[in-house]
Every structure is written in structure tokens, then in C-alpha cells.
PDB file of C-alpha atoms in Angstrom:
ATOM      1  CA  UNK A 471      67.539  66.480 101.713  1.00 48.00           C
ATOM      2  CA  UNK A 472      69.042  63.349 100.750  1.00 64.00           C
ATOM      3  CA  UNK A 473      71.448  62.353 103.594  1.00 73.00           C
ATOM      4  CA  UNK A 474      69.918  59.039 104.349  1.00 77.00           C
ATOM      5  CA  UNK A 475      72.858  57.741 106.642  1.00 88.00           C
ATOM      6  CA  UNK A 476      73.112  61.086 108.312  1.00 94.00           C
ATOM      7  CA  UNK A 477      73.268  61.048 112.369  1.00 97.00           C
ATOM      8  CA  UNK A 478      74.390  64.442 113.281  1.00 97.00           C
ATOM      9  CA  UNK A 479      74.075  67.500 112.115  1.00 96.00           C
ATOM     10  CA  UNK A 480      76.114  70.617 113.330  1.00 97.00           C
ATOM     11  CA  UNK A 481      75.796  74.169 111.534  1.00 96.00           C
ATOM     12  CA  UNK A 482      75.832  76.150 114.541  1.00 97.00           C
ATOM     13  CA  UNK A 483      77.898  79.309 115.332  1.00 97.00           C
ATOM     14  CA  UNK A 484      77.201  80.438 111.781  1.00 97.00           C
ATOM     15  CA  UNK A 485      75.415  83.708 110.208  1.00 95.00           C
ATOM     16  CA  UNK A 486      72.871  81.346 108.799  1.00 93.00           C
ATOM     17  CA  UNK A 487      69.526  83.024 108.504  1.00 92.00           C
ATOM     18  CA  UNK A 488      66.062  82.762 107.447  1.00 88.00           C
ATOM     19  CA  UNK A 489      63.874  79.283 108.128  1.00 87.00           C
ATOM     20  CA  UNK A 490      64.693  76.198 109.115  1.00 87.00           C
ATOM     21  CA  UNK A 491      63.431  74.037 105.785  1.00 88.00           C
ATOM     22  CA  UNK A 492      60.525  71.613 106.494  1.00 88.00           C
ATOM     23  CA  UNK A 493      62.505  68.900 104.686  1.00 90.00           C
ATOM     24  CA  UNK A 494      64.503  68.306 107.542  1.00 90.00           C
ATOM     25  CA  UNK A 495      62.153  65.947 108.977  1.00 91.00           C
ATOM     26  CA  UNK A 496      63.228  63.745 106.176  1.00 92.00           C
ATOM     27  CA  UNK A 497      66.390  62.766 107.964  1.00 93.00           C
ATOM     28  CA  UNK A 498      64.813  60.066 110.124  1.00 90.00           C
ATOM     29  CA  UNK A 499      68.180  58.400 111.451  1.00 94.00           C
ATOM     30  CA  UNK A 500      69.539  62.055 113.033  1.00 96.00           C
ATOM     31  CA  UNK A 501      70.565  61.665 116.410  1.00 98.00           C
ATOM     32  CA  UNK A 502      72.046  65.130 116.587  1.00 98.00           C
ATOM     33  CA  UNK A 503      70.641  68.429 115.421  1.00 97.00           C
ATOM     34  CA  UNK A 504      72.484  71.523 116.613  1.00 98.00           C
ATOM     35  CA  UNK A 505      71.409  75.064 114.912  1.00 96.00           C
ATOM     36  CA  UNK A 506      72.431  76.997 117.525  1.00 98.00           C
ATOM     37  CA  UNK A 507      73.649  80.523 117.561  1.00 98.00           C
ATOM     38  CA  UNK A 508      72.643  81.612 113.932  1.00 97.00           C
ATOM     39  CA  UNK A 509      69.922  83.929 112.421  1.00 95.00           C
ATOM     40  CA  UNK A 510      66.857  81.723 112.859  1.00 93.00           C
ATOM     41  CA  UNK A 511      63.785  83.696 112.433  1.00 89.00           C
ATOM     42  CA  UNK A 512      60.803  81.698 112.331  1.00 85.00           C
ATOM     43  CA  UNK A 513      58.706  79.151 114.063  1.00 90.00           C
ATOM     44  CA  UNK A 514      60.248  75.656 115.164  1.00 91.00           C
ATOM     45  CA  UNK A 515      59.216  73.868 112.386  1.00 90.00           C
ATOM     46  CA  UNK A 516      56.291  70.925 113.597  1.00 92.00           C
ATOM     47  CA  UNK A 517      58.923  68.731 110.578  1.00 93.00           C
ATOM     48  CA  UNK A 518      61.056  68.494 113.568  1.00 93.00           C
ATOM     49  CA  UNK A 519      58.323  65.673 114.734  1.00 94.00           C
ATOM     50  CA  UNK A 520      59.138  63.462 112.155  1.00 95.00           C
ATOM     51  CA  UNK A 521      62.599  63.060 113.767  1.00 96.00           C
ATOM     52  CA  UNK A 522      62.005  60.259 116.339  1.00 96.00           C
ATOM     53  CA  UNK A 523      65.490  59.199 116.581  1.00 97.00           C
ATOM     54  CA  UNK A 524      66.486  62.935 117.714  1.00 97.00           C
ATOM     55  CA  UNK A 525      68.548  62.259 121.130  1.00 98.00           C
ATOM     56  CA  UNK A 526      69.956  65.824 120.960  1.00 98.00           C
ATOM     57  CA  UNK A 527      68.724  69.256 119.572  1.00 98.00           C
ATOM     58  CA  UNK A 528      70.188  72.106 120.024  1.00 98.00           C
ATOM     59  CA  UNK A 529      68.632  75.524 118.861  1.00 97.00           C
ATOM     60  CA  UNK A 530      69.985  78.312 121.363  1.00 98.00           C
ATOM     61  CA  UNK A 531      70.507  81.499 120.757  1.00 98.00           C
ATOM     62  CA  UNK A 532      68.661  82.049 117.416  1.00 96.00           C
ATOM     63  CA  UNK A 533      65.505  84.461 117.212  1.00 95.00           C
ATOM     64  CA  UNK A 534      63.003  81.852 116.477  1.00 95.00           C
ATOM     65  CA  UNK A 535      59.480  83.154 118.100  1.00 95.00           C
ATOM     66  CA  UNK A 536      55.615  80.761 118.548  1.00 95.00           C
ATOM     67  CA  UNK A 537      55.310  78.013 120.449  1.00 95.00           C
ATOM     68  CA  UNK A 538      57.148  74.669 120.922  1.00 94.00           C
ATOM     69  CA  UNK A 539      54.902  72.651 118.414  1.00 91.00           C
ATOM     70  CA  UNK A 540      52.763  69.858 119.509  1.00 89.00           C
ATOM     71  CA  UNK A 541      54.413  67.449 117.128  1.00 92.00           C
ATOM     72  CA  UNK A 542      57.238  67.780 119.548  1.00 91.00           C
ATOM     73  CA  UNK A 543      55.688  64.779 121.726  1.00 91.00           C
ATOM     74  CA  UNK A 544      57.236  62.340 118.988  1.00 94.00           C
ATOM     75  CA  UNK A 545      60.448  63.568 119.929  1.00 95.00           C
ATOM     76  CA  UNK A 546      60.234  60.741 122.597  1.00 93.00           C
ATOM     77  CA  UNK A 547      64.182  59.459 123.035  1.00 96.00           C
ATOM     78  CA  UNK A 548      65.990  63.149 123.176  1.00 97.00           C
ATOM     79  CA  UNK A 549      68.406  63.501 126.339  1.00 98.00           C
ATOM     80  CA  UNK A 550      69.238  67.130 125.879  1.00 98.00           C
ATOM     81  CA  UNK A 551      66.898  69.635 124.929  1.00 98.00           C
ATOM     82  CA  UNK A 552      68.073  73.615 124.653  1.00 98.00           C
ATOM     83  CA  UNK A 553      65.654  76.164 123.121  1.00 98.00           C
ATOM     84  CA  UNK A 554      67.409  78.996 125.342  1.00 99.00           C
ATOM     85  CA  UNK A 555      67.780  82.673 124.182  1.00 98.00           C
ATOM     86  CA  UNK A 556      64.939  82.685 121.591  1.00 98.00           C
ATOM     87  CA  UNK A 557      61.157  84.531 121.497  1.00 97.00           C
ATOM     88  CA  UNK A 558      59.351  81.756 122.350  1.00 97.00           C
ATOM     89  CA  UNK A 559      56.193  82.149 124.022  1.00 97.00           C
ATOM     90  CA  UNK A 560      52.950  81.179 125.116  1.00 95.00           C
ATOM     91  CA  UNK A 561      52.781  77.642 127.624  1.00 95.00           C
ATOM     92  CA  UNK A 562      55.229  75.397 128.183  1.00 96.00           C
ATOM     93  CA  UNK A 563      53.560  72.237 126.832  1.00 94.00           C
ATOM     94  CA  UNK A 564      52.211  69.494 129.335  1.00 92.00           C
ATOM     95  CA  UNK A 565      53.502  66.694 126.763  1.00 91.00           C
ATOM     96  CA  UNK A 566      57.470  68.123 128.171  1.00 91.00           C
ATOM     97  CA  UNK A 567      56.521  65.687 131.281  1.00 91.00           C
ATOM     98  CA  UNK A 568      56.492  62.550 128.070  1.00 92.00           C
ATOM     99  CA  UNK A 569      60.139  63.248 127.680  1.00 93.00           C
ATOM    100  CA  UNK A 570      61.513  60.806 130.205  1.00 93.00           C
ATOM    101  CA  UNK A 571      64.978  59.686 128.885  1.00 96.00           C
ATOM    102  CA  UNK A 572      65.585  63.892 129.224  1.00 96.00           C
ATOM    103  CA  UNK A 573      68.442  64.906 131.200  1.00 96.00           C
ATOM    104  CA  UNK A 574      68.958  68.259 130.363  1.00 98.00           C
ATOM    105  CA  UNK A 575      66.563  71.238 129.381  1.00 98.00           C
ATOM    106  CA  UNK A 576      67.266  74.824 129.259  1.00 99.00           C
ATOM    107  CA  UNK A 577      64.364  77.176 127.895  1.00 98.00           C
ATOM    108  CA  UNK A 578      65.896  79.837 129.592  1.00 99.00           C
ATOM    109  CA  UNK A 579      65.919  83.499 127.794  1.00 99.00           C
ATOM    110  CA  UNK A 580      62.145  83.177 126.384  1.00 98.00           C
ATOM    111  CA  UNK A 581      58.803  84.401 126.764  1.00 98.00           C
ATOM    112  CA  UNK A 582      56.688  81.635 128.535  1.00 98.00           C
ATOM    113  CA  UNK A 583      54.220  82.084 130.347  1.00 95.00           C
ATOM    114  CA  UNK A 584      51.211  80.890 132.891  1.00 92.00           C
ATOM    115  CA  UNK A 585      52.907  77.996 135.035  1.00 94.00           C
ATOM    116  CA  UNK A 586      55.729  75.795 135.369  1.00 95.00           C
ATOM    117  CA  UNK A 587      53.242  72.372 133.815  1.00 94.00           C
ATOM    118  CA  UNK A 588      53.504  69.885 137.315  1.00 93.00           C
ATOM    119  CA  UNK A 589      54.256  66.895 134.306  1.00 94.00           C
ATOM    120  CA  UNK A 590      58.229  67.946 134.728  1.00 93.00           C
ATOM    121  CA  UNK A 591      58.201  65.918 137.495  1.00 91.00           C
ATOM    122  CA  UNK A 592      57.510  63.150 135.195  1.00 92.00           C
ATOM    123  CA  UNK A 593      61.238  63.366 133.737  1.00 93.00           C
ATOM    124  CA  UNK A 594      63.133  61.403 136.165  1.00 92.00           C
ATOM    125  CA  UNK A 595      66.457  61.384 134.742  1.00 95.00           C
ATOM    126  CA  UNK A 596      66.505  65.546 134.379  1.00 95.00           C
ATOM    127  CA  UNK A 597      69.509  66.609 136.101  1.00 96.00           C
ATOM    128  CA  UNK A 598      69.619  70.096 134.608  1.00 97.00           C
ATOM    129  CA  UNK A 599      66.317  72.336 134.538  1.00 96.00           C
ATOM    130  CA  UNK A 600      66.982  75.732 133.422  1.00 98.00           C
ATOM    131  CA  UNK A 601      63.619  77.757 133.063  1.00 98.00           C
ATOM    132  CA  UNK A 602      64.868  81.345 134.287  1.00 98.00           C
ATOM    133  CA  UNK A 603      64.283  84.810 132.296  1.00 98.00           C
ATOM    134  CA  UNK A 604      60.616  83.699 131.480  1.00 98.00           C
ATOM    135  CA  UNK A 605      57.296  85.235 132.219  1.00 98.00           C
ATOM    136  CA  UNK A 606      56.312  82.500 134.519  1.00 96.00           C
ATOM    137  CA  UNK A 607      53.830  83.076 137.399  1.00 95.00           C
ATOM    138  CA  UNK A 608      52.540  80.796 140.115  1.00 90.00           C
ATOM    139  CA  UNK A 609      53.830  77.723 142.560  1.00 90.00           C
ATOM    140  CA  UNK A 610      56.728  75.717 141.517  1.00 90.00           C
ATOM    141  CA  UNK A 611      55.172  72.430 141.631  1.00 89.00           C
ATOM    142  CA  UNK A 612      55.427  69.663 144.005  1.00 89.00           C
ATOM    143  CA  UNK A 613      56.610  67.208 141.614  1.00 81.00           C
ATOM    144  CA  UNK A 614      60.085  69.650 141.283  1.00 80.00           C
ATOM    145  CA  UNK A 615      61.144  69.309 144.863  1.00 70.00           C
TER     146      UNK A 615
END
């Protein structure tokens, strides 16, 4: 991609299908990323890292299966977080607790499992916390109430 003075970027509500391209993380001065409710098949891309002024993505309602990628701890200034109505799976990550400007996150409609990770409790300025229709098991932690 060569949109160098891009800031947002909105294809959602679309028939677009396939994978997300890797280049994306070339776009370092997005603020916005919304993808939601297209054909998405694949894995989050760990490009998405590379986007460290991200305040907002949005990738709902898409069929994009693994895990949230570990590269996602870059990701450190996003506000609103939705990965709702997808196939992921496996843990929600520890590093979700690094997110601390975060005021909304809805991972709703996947397959996590194990525990809710006690760092949430970390994010201080979360006023929405949507986690239902998972495989979760155990407590919710401490740091929630």
C-alpha cells in the first residue's frame, strides 16, 4: 500500500473475502481500521503490530479463526477493540491487561477458552467488557469487580 497520509480506513459491510494482506502494517499513521462484517477467512494478521498508532480496530463479524497474535501488545494506544462474532480461539492473551487507554472490548461470539486472564483489571478506563458466547471456565477475577 502506498497511502502514507492515511488515518482511517473503513471497508466494512462489504462481501470482501479472502485475507487480510500483510502490507497493511505499512500504514503506520492509521488511527482507524474497520473490516468488519465481510468474508474474512484467515488468521489476524501479526502485520497488524506494526500499526502503533491504531486507536480503533474494528473486525466483527468476519470468520477469521487462531489466536489474537502476540504482536498485538504493540497495539498500545487503541480505545476500542471489537473482534466479536469470529472463530477465534485458544487464550485470551495476558498482554490484553497492557492495553490501558482501552475503553471498549467486545470478543464476544468466539471460541476462547481456559480463564478470563486477572490482567483486565489492569485496563482502567474499560467501560465496556463484552466476553459472552465463549468457552470460558473458572472465577471471574477479583480485579473485574
Amino acid at each position: 500500500m502506498c497511502f502514507n497520509k492515511l488515518t482511517d480506513l473503513r471497508i466494512a459491510k462489504n462481501r470482501i473475502g479472502g485475507s487480510i494482506p500483510p502490507e497493511i502494517g505499512n500504514v503506520k499513521g492509521l488511527l482507524g481500521l474497520d473490516l468488519s462484517s465481510n468474508h474474512l477467512i484467515v488468521q489476524i494478521p501479526k502485520e497488524f503490530g506494526k500499526l502503533t498508532s491504531l486507536i480503533r480496530l474494528l473486525v466483527q463479524n468476519n470468520s477469521i479463526s487462531g489466536n489474537i497474535p502476540g504482536e498485538f501488545v504493540s497495539l498500545a494506544k487503541l480505545e476500542s477493540l471489537d473482534l466479536s462474532d469470529n472463530r477465534l480461539n485458544g487464550l485470551i492473551p495476558t498482554c490484553i491487561g497492557d492495553f490501558v487507554h482501552l475503553f471498549q472490548l467486545n470478543l464476544s461470539n468466539n471460541k476462547f477458552g481456559e480463564n478470563i486472564p486477572i490482567e483486565i483489571g489492569k485496563m482502567t478506563q474499560l467501560n465496556v467488557l463484552d466476553l459472552s458466547h465463549n468457552l470460558l471456565v473458572g472465577d471471574i477475577p477479583p480485579s473485574v469487580g
